[in-house]
mmCIF file of C-alpha atoms in Angstrom:
data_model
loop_
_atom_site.group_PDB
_atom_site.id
_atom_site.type_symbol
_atom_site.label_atom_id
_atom_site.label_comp_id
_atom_site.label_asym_id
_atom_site.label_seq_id
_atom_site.Cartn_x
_atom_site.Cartn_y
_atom_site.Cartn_z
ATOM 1 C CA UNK U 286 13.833 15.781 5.137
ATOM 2 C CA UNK U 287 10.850 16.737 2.867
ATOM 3 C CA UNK U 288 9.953 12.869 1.791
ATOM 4 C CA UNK U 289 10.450 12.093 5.322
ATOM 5 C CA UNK U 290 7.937 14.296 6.865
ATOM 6 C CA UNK U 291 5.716 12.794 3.420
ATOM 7 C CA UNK U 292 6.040 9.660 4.334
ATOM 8 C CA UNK U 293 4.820 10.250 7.974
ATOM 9 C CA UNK U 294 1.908 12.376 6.811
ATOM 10 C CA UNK U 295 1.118 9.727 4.531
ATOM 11 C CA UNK U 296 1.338 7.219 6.839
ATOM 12 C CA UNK U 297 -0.692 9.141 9.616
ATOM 13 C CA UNK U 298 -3.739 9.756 7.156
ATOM 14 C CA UNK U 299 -3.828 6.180 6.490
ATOM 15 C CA UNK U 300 -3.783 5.297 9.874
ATOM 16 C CA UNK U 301 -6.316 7.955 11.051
ATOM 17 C CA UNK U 302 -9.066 6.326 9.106
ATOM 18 C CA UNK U 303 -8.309 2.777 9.607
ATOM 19 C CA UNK U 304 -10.393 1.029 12.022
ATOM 20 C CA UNK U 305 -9.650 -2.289 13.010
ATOM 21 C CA UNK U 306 -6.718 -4.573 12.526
ATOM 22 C CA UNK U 307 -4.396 -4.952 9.862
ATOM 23 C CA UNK U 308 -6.018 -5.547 6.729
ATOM 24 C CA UNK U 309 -8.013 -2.409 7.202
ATOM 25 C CA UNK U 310 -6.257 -0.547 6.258
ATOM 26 C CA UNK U 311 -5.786 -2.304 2.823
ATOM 27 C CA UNK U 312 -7.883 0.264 0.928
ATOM 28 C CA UNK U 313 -6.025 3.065 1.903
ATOM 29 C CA UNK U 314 -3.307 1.477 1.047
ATOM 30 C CA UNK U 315 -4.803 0.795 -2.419
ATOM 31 C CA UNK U 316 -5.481 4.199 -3.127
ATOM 32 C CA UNK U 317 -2.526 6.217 -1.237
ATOM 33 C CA UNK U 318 0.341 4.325 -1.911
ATOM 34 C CA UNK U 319 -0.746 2.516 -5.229
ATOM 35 C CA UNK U 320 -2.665 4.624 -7.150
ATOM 36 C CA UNK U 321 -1.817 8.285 -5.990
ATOM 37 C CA UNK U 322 1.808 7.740 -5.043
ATOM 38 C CA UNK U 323 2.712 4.959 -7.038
ATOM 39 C CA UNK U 324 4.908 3.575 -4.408
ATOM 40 C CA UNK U 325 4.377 0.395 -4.981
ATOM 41 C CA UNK U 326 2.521 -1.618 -6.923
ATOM 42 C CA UNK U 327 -0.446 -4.354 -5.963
ATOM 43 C CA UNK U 328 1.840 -7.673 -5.806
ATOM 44 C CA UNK U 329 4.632 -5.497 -3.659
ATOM 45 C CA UNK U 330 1.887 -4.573 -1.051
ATOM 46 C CA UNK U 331 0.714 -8.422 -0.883
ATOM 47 C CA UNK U 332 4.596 -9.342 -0.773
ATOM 48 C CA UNK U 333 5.009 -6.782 2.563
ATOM 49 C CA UNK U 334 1.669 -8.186 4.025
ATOM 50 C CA UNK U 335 3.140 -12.067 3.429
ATOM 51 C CA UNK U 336 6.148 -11.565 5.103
ATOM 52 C CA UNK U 337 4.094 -8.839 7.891
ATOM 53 C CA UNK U 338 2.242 -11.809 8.850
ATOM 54 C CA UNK U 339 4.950 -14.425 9.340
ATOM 55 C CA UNK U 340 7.673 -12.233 11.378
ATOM 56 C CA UNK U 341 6.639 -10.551 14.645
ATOM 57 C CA UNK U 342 5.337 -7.629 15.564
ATOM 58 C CA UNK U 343 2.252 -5.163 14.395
ATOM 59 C CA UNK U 344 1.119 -5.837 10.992
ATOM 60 C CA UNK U 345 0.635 -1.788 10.323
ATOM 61 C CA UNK U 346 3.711 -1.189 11.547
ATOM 62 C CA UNK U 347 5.508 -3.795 9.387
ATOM 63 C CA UNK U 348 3.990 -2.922 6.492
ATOM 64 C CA UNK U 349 4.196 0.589 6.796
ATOM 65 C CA UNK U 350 8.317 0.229 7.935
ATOM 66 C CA UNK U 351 8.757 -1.757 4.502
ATOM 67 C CA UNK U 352 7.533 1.352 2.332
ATOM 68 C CA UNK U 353 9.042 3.789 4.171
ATOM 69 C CA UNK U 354 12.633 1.702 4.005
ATOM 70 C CA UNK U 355 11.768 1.026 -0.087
ATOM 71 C CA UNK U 356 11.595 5.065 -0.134
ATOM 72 C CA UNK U 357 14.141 6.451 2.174
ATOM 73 C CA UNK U 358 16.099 3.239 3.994
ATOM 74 C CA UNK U 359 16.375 3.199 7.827
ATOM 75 C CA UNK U 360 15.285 6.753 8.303
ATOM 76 C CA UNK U 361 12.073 5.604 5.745
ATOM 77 C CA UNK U 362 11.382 3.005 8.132
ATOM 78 C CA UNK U 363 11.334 5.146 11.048
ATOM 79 C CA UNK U 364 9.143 7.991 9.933
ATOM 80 C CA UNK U 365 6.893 6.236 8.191
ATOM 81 C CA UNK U 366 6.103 3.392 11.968
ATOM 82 C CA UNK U 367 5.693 7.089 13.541
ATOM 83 C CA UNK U 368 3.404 7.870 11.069
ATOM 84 C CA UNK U 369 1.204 4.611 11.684
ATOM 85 C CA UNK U 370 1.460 4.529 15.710
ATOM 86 C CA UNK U 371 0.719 8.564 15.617
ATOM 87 C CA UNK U 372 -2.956 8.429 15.267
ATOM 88 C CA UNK U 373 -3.547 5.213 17.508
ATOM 89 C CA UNK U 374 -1.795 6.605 20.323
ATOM 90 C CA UNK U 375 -3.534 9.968 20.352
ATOM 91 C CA UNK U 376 -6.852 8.205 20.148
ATOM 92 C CA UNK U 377 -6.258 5.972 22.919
ATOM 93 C CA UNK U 378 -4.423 9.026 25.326
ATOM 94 C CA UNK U 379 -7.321 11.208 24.361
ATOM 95 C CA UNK U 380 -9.637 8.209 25.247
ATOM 96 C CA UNK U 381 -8.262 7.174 28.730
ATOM 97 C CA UNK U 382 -7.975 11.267 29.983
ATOM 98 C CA UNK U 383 -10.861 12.328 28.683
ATOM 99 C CA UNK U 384 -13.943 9.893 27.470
ATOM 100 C CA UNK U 385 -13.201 6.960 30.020
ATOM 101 C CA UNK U 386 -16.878 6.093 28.852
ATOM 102 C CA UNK U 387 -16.591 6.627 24.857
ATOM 103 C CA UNK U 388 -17.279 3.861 23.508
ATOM 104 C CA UNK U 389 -20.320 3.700 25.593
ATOM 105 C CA UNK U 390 -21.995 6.739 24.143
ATOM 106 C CA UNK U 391 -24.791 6.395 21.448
ATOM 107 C CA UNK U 392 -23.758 8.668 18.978
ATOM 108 C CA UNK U 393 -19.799 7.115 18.793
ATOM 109 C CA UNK U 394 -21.668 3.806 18.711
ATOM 110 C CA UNK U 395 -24.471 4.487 15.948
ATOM 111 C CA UNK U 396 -21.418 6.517 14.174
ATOM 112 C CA UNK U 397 -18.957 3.207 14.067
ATOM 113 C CA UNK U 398 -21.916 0.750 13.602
ATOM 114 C CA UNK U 399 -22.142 3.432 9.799
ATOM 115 C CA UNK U 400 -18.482 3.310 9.426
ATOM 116 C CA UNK U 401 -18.541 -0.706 10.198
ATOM 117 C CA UNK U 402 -20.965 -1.059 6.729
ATOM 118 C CA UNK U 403 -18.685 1.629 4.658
ATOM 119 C CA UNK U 404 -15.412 -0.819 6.094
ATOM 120 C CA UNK U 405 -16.871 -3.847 4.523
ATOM 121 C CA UNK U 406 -17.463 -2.462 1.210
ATOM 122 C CA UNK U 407 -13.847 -0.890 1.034
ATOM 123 C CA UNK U 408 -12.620 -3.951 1.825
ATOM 124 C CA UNK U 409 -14.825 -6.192 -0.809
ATOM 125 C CA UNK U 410 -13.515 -3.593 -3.260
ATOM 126 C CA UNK U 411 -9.677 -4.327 -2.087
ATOM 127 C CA UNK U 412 -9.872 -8.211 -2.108
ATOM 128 C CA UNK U 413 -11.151 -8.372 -5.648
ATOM 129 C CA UNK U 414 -8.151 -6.261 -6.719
ATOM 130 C CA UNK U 415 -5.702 -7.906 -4.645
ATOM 131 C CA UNK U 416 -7.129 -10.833 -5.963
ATOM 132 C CA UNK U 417 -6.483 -9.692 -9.411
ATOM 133 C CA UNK U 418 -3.193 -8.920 -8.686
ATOM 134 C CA UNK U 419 -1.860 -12.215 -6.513
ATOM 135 C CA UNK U 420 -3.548 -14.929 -8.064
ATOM 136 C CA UNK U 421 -2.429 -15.650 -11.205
ATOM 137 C CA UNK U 422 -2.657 -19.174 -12.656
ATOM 138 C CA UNK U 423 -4.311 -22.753 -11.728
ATOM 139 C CA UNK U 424 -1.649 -23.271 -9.081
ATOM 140 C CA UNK U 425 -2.409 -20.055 -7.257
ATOM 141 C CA UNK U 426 -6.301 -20.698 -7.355
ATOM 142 C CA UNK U 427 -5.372 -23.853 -5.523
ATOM 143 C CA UNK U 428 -3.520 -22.291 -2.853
ATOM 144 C CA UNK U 429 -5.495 -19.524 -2.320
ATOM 145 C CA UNK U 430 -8.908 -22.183 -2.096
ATOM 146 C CA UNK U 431 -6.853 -24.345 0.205
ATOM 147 C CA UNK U 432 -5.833 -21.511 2.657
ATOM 148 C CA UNK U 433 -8.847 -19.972 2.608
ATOM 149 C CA UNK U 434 -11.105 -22.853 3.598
ATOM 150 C CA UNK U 435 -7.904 -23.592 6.566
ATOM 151 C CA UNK U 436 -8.277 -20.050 7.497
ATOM 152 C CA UNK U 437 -12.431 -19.794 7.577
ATOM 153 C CA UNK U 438 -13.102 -23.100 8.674
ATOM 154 C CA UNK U 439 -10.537 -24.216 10.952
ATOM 155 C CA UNK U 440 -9.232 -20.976 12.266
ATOM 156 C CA UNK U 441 -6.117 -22.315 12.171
ATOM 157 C CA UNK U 442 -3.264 -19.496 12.922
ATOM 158 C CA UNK U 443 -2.394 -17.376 9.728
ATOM 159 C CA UNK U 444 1.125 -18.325 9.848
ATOM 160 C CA UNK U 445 0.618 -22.101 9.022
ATOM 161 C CA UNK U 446 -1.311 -21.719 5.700
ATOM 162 C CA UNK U 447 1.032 -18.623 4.729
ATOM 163 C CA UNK U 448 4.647 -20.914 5.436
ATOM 164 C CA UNK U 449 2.900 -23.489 4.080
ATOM 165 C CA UNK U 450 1.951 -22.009 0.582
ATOM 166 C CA UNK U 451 5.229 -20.583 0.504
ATOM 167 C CA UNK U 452 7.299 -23.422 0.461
ATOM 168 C CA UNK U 453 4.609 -24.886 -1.712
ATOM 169 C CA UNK U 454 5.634 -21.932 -4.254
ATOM 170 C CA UNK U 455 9.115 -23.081 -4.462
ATOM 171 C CA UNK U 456 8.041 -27.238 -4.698
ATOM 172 C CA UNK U 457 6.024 -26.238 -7.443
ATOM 173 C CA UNK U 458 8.562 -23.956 -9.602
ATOM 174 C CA UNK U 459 11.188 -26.403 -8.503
ATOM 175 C CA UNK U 460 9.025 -28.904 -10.379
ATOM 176 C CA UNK U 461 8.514 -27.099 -13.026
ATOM 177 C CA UNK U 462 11.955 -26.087 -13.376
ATOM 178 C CA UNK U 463 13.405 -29.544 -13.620
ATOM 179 C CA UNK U 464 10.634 -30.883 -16.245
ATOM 180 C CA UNK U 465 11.669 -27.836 -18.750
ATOM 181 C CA UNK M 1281 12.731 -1.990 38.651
ATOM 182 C CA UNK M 1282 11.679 1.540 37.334
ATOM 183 C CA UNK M 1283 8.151 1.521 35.752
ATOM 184 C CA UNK M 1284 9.704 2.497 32.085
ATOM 185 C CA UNK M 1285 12.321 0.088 32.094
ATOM 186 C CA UNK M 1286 9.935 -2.470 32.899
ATOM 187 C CA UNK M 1287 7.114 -1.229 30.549
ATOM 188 C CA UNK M 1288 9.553 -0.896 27.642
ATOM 189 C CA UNK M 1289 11.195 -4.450 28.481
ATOM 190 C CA UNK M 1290 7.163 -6.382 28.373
ATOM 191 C CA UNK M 1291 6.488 -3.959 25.314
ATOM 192 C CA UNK M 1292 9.592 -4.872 23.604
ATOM 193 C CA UNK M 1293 9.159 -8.647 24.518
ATOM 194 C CA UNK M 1294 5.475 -8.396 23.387
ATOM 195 C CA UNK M 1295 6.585 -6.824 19.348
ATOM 196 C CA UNK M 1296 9.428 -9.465 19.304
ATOM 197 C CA UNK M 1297 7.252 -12.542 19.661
ATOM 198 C CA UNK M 1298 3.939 -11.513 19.088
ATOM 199 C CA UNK M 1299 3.485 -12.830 15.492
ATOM 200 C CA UNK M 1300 0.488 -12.172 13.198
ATOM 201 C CA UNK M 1301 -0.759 -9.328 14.063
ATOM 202 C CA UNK M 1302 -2.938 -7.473 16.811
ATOM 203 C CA UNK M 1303 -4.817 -10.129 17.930
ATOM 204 C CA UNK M 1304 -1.512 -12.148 18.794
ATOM 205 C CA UNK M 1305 -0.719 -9.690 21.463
ATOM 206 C CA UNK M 1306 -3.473 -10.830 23.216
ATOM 207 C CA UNK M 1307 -1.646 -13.155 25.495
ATOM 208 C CA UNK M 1308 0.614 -10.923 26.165
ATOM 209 C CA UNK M 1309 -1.270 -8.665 27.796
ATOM 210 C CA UNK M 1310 -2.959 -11.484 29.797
ATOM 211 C CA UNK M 1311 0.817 -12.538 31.178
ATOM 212 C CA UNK M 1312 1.321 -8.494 31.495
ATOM 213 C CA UNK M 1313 -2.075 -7.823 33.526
ATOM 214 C CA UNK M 1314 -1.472 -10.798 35.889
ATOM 215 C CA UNK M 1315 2.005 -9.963 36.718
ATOM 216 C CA UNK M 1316 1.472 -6.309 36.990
ATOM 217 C CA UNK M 1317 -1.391 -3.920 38.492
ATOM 218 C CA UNK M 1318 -1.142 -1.520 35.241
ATOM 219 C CA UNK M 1319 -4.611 -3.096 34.192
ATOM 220 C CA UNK M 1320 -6.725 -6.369 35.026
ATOM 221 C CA UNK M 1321 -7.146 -8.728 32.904
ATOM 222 C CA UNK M 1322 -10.873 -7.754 33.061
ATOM 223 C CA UNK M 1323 -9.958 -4.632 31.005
ATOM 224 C CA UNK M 1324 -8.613 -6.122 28.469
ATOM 225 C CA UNK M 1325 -12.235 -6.754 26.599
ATOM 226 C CA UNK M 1326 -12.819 -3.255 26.732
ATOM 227 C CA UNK M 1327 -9.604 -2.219 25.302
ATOM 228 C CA UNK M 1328 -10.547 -4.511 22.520
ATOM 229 C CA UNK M 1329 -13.778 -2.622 21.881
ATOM 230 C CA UNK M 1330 -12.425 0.806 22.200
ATOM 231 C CA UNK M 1331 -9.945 -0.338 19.740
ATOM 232 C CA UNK M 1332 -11.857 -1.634 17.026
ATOM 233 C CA UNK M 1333 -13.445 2.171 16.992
ATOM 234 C CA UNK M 1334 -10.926 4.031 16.997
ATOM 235 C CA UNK M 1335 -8.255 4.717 14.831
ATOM 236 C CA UNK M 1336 -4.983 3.207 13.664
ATOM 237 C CA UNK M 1337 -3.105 -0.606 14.393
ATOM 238 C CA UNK M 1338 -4.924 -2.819 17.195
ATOM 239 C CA UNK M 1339 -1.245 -3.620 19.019
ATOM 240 C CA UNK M 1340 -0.403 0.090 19.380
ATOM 241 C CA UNK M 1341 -3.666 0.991 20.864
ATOM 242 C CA UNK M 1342 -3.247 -1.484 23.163
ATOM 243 C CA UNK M 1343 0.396 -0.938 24.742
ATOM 244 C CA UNK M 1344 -0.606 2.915 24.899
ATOM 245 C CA UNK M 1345 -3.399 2.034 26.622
ATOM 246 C CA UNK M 1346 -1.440 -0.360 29.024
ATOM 247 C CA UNK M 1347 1.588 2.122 29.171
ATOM 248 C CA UNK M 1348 -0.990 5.167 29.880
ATOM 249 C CA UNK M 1349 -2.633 3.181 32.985
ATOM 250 C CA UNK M 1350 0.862 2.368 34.074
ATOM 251 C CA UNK M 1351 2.427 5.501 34.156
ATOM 252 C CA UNK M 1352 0.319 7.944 32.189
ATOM 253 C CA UNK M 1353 1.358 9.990 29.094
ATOM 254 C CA UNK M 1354 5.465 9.063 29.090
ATOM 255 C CA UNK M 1355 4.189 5.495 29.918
ATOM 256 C CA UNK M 1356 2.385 5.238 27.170
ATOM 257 C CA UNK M 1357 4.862 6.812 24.802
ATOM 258 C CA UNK M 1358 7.236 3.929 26.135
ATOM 259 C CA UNK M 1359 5.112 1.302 25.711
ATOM 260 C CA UNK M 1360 4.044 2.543 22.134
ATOM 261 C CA UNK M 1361 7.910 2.838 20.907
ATOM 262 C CA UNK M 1362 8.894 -0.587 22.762
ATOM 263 C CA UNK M 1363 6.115 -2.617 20.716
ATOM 264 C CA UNK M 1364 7.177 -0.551 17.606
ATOM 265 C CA UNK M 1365 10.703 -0.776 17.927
ATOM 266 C CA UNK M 1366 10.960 -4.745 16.952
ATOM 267 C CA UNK M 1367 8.754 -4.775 13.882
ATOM 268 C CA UNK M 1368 11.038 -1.866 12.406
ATOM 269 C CA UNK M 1369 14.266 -3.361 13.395
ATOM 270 C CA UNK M 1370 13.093 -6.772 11.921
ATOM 271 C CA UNK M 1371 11.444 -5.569 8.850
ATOM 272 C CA UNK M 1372 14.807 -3.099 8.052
ATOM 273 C CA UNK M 1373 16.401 -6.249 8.248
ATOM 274 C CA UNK M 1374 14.380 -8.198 5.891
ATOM 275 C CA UNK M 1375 14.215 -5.438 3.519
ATOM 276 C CA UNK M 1376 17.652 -5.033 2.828
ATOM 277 C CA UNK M 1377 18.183 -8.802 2.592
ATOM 278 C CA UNK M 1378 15.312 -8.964 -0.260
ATOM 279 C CA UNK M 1379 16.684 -6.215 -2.480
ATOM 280 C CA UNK M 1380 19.533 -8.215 -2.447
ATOM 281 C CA UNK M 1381 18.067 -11.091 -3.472
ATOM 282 C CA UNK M 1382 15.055 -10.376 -4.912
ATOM 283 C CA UNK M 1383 16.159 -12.350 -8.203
ATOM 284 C CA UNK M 1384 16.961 -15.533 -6.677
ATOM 285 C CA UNK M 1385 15.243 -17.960 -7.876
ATOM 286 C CA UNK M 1386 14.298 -19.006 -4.281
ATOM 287 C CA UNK M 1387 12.881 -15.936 -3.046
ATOM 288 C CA UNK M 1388 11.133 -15.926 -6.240
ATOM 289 C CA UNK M 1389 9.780 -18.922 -6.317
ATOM 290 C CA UNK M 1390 8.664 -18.760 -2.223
ATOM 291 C CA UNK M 1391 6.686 -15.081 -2.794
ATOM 292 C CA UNK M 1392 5.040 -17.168 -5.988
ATOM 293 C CA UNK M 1393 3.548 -19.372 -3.381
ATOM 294 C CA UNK M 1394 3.006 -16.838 -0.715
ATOM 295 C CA UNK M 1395 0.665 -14.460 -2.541
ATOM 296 C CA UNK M 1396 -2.149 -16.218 -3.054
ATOM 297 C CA UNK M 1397 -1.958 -17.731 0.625
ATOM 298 C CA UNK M 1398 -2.245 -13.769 1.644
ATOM 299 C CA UNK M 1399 -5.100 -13.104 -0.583
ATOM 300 C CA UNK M 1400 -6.909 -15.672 1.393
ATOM 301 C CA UNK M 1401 -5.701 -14.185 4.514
ATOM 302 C CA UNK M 1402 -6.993 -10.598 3.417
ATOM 303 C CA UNK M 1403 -10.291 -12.485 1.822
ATOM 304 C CA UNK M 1404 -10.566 -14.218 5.393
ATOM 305 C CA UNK M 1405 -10.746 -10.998 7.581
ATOM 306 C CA UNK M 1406 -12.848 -9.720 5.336
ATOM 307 C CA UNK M 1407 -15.606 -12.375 5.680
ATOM 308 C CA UNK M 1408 -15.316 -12.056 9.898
ATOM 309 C CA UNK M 1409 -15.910 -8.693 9.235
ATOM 310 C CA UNK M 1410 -18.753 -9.426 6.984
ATOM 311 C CA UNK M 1411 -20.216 -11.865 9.324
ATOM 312 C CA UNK M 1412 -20.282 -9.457 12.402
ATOM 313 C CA UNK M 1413 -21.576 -6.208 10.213
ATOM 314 C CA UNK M 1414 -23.911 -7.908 7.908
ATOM 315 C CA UNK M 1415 -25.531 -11.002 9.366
ATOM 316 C CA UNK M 1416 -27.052 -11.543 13.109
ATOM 317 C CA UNK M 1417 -25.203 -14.817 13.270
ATOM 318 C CA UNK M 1418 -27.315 -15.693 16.437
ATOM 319 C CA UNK M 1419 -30.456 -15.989 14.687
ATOM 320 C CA UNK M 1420 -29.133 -18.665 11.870
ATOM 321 C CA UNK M 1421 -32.780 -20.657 12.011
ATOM 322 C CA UNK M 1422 -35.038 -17.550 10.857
ATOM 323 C CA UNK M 1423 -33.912 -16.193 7.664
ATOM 324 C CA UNK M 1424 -35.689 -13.122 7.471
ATOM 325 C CA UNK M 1425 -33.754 -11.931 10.698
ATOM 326 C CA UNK M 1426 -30.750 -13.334 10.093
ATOM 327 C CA UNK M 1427 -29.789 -11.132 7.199
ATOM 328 C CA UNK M 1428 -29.404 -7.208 8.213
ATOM 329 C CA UNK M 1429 -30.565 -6.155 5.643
ATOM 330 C CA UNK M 1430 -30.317 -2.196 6.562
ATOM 331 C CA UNK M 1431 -26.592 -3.033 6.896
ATOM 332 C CA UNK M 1432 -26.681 -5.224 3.220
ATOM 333 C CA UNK M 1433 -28.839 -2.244 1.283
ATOM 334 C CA UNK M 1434 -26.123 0.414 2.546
ATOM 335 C CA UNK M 1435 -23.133 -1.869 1.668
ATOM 336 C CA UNK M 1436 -24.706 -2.565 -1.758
ATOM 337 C CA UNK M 1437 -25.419 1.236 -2.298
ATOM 338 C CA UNK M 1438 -21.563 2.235 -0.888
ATOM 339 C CA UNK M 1439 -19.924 -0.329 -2.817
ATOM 340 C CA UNK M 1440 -22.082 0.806 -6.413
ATOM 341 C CA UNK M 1441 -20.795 4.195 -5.584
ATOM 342 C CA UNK M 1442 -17.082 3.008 -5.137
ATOM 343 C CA UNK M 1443 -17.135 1.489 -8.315
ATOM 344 C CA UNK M 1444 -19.129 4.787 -10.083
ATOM 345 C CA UNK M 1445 -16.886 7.534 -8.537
ATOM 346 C CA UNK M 1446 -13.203 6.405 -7.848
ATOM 347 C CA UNK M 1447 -13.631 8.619 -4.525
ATOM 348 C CA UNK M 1448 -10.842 8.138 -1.610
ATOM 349 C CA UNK M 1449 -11.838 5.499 1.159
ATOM 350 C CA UNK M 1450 -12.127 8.525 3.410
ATOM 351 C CA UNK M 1451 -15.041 10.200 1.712
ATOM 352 C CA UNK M 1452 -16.830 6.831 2.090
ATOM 353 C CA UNK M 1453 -15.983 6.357 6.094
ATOM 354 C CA UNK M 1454 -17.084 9.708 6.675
ATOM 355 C CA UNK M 1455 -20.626 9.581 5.083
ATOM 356 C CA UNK M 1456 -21.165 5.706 6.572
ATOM 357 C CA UNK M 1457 -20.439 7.657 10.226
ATOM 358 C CA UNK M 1458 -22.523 10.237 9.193
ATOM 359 C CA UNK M 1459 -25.445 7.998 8.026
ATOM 360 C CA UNK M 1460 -24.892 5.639 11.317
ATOM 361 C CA UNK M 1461 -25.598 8.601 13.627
ATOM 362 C CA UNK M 1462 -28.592 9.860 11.392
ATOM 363 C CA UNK M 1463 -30.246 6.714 10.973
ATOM 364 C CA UNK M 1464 -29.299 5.102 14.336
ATOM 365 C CA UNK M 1465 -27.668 2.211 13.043
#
């Protein structure tokens, strides 16, 4: 019961002070679950975010449901998707009983235009490390050039260059594996 | 039909076949405000914006949102645990078939290939992010106003001080908000 109510707190915190979609909450992530915890390392959290993006549903939520399952199986899950949607959904009742006009005030405004700046540097932090951490070789500088130029410059849906690299991974060791 | 049932069926239908993310909801809830009068499909912009400043996942703050117009604080509750409920069910799923196979040579070999496509993915959000905070993207011919550079001094000066003092991320967000309301950003 004790890493249960853990893995919700956990979860809440990181979703209290993540602002944005998915990836936001990256450097939280980072420094909750990898560094203080040591839940999981680097490549696991880009292995949860690869298969978050391909299957349905809210990336947070997915990610968070494969940590908490890692920890404490179906019950993990559970807790630790409460944990995420917590904070989000007593923003947003807060928000539509009490500040109908919130985001229209200056103060919220010049407050998240601050936290906006603080976001981007967190998150140029967390993509050199997860850089570090998921691309290894040649091969994987190729694939990450390829899908990032897909993904920047023709906005094409996540999914595609994601499936795509994948089955590129196992053409590749396939390869590999036959010329040994 | 009863409000719930039918909030927790669209919510439910929404986290089953919504995939990447929170911005893939977003037809969703353009089918769910033209078939229902929870909220207009006007509203929907505005959700967007109060999500981006406010805590936690995009999709969540959305289908409370939706769930608290339709039927106010156990509509949203609904709607929360109906988008939720897929992404667990599906993930449990997947989880217990990877530590199964998580040596295959396969699964291996497909995660190989999948990690840098992710660290694109994560390096691509990142630059939209970049773009809206740092650069007035409307004023590409003039140089000197296309650069903000308040916004690029303050990034520079957080991210020195991420790299000097391994603080948490929170300590960070807090002085940025801080800073924004103090210097009118």
């Amino acid at each position: 019961m004790k890493d249960l109510l853990t893995l919700f707190t956990v979860f809440f915190r990181i979703s209290l002070f993540t602002f944005g979609g998915g990836y936001t909450m990256l450097p939280l992530l980072e420094k909750e679950i990898c560094e203080d915890l040591n839940w999981a390392d680097k490549s696991e959290i880009i292995d949860y975010f690869a298969v978050s993006q391909c299957v349905p549903g809210v990336i947070a939520i997915n990610v968070a449901s494969f940590i908490g399952y890692k920890r404490k199986g179906l019950a993990g899950a559970v807790a630790a998707a409460v944990g995420v949607a917590s904070p989000a959904f007593i923003a947003i009742v807060l928000i539509a009983a009490l500040f109908t006009n919130f985001s229209d005030n200056a103060v919220v405004r010049h407050a998240f235009s601050g936290i906006r700046v603080a976001v981007c540097a967190l998150l140029a932090k967390a993509v050199a490390d997860f850089y570090k951490a998921g691309v290894r070789d040649l091969f994987g500088l190729f694939l990450f050039l390829a899908s990032l130029v897909l993904s920047v410059f023709f906005s094409v849906s996540p999914v595609i260059p994601v499936l795509a690299a994948g089955l590129a991974g196992v053409l590749y060791k396939t390869v590999r594996r036959a010329n040994k | 039909m009863n409000v719930y049932l039918l909030l927790f069926y669209e919510f439910f239908k929404t986290g089953l076949f919504a995939v990447g993310g929170g911005l893939a909801t977003l037809p969703f809830l353009y089918e769910i405000a033209a078939k229902y009068a929870w909220f207009t499909a006007s509203r929907i912009p505005d959700m967007l914006a109060i999500s981006e400043s406010t805590p936690g996942p995009l999709g969540i703050n959305m289908a409370t949102f939706a769930g608290y117009n339709a039927a106010g604080i156990p509509g949203s509750v609904v709607a929360t645990v109906a988008l939720s409920a897929p992404s667990v069910i599906i993930i449990v799923l997947i989880a217990r078939f990877l530590n199964k196979y998580k040596d295959n040579f396969y699964v291996d070999s497909v995660f190989y290939g999948l990690r840098p496509a992710v660290c694109a993915m994560i390096s691509s959000a990142a630059l939209e992010i970049f773009r809206i905070t740092l650069v007035h993207t409307d004023k590409f011919g003039n140089l000197a106003q296309f650069f903000d550079f308040r916004a690029i001094l303050f990034f520079a000066a957080i991210l020195i001080l991420m790299y000097k003092f391994k603080l948490h991320p929170i300590f960070y967000l807090a002085g940025a908000a801080a800073l924004g309301i103090i210097f009118r950003f």
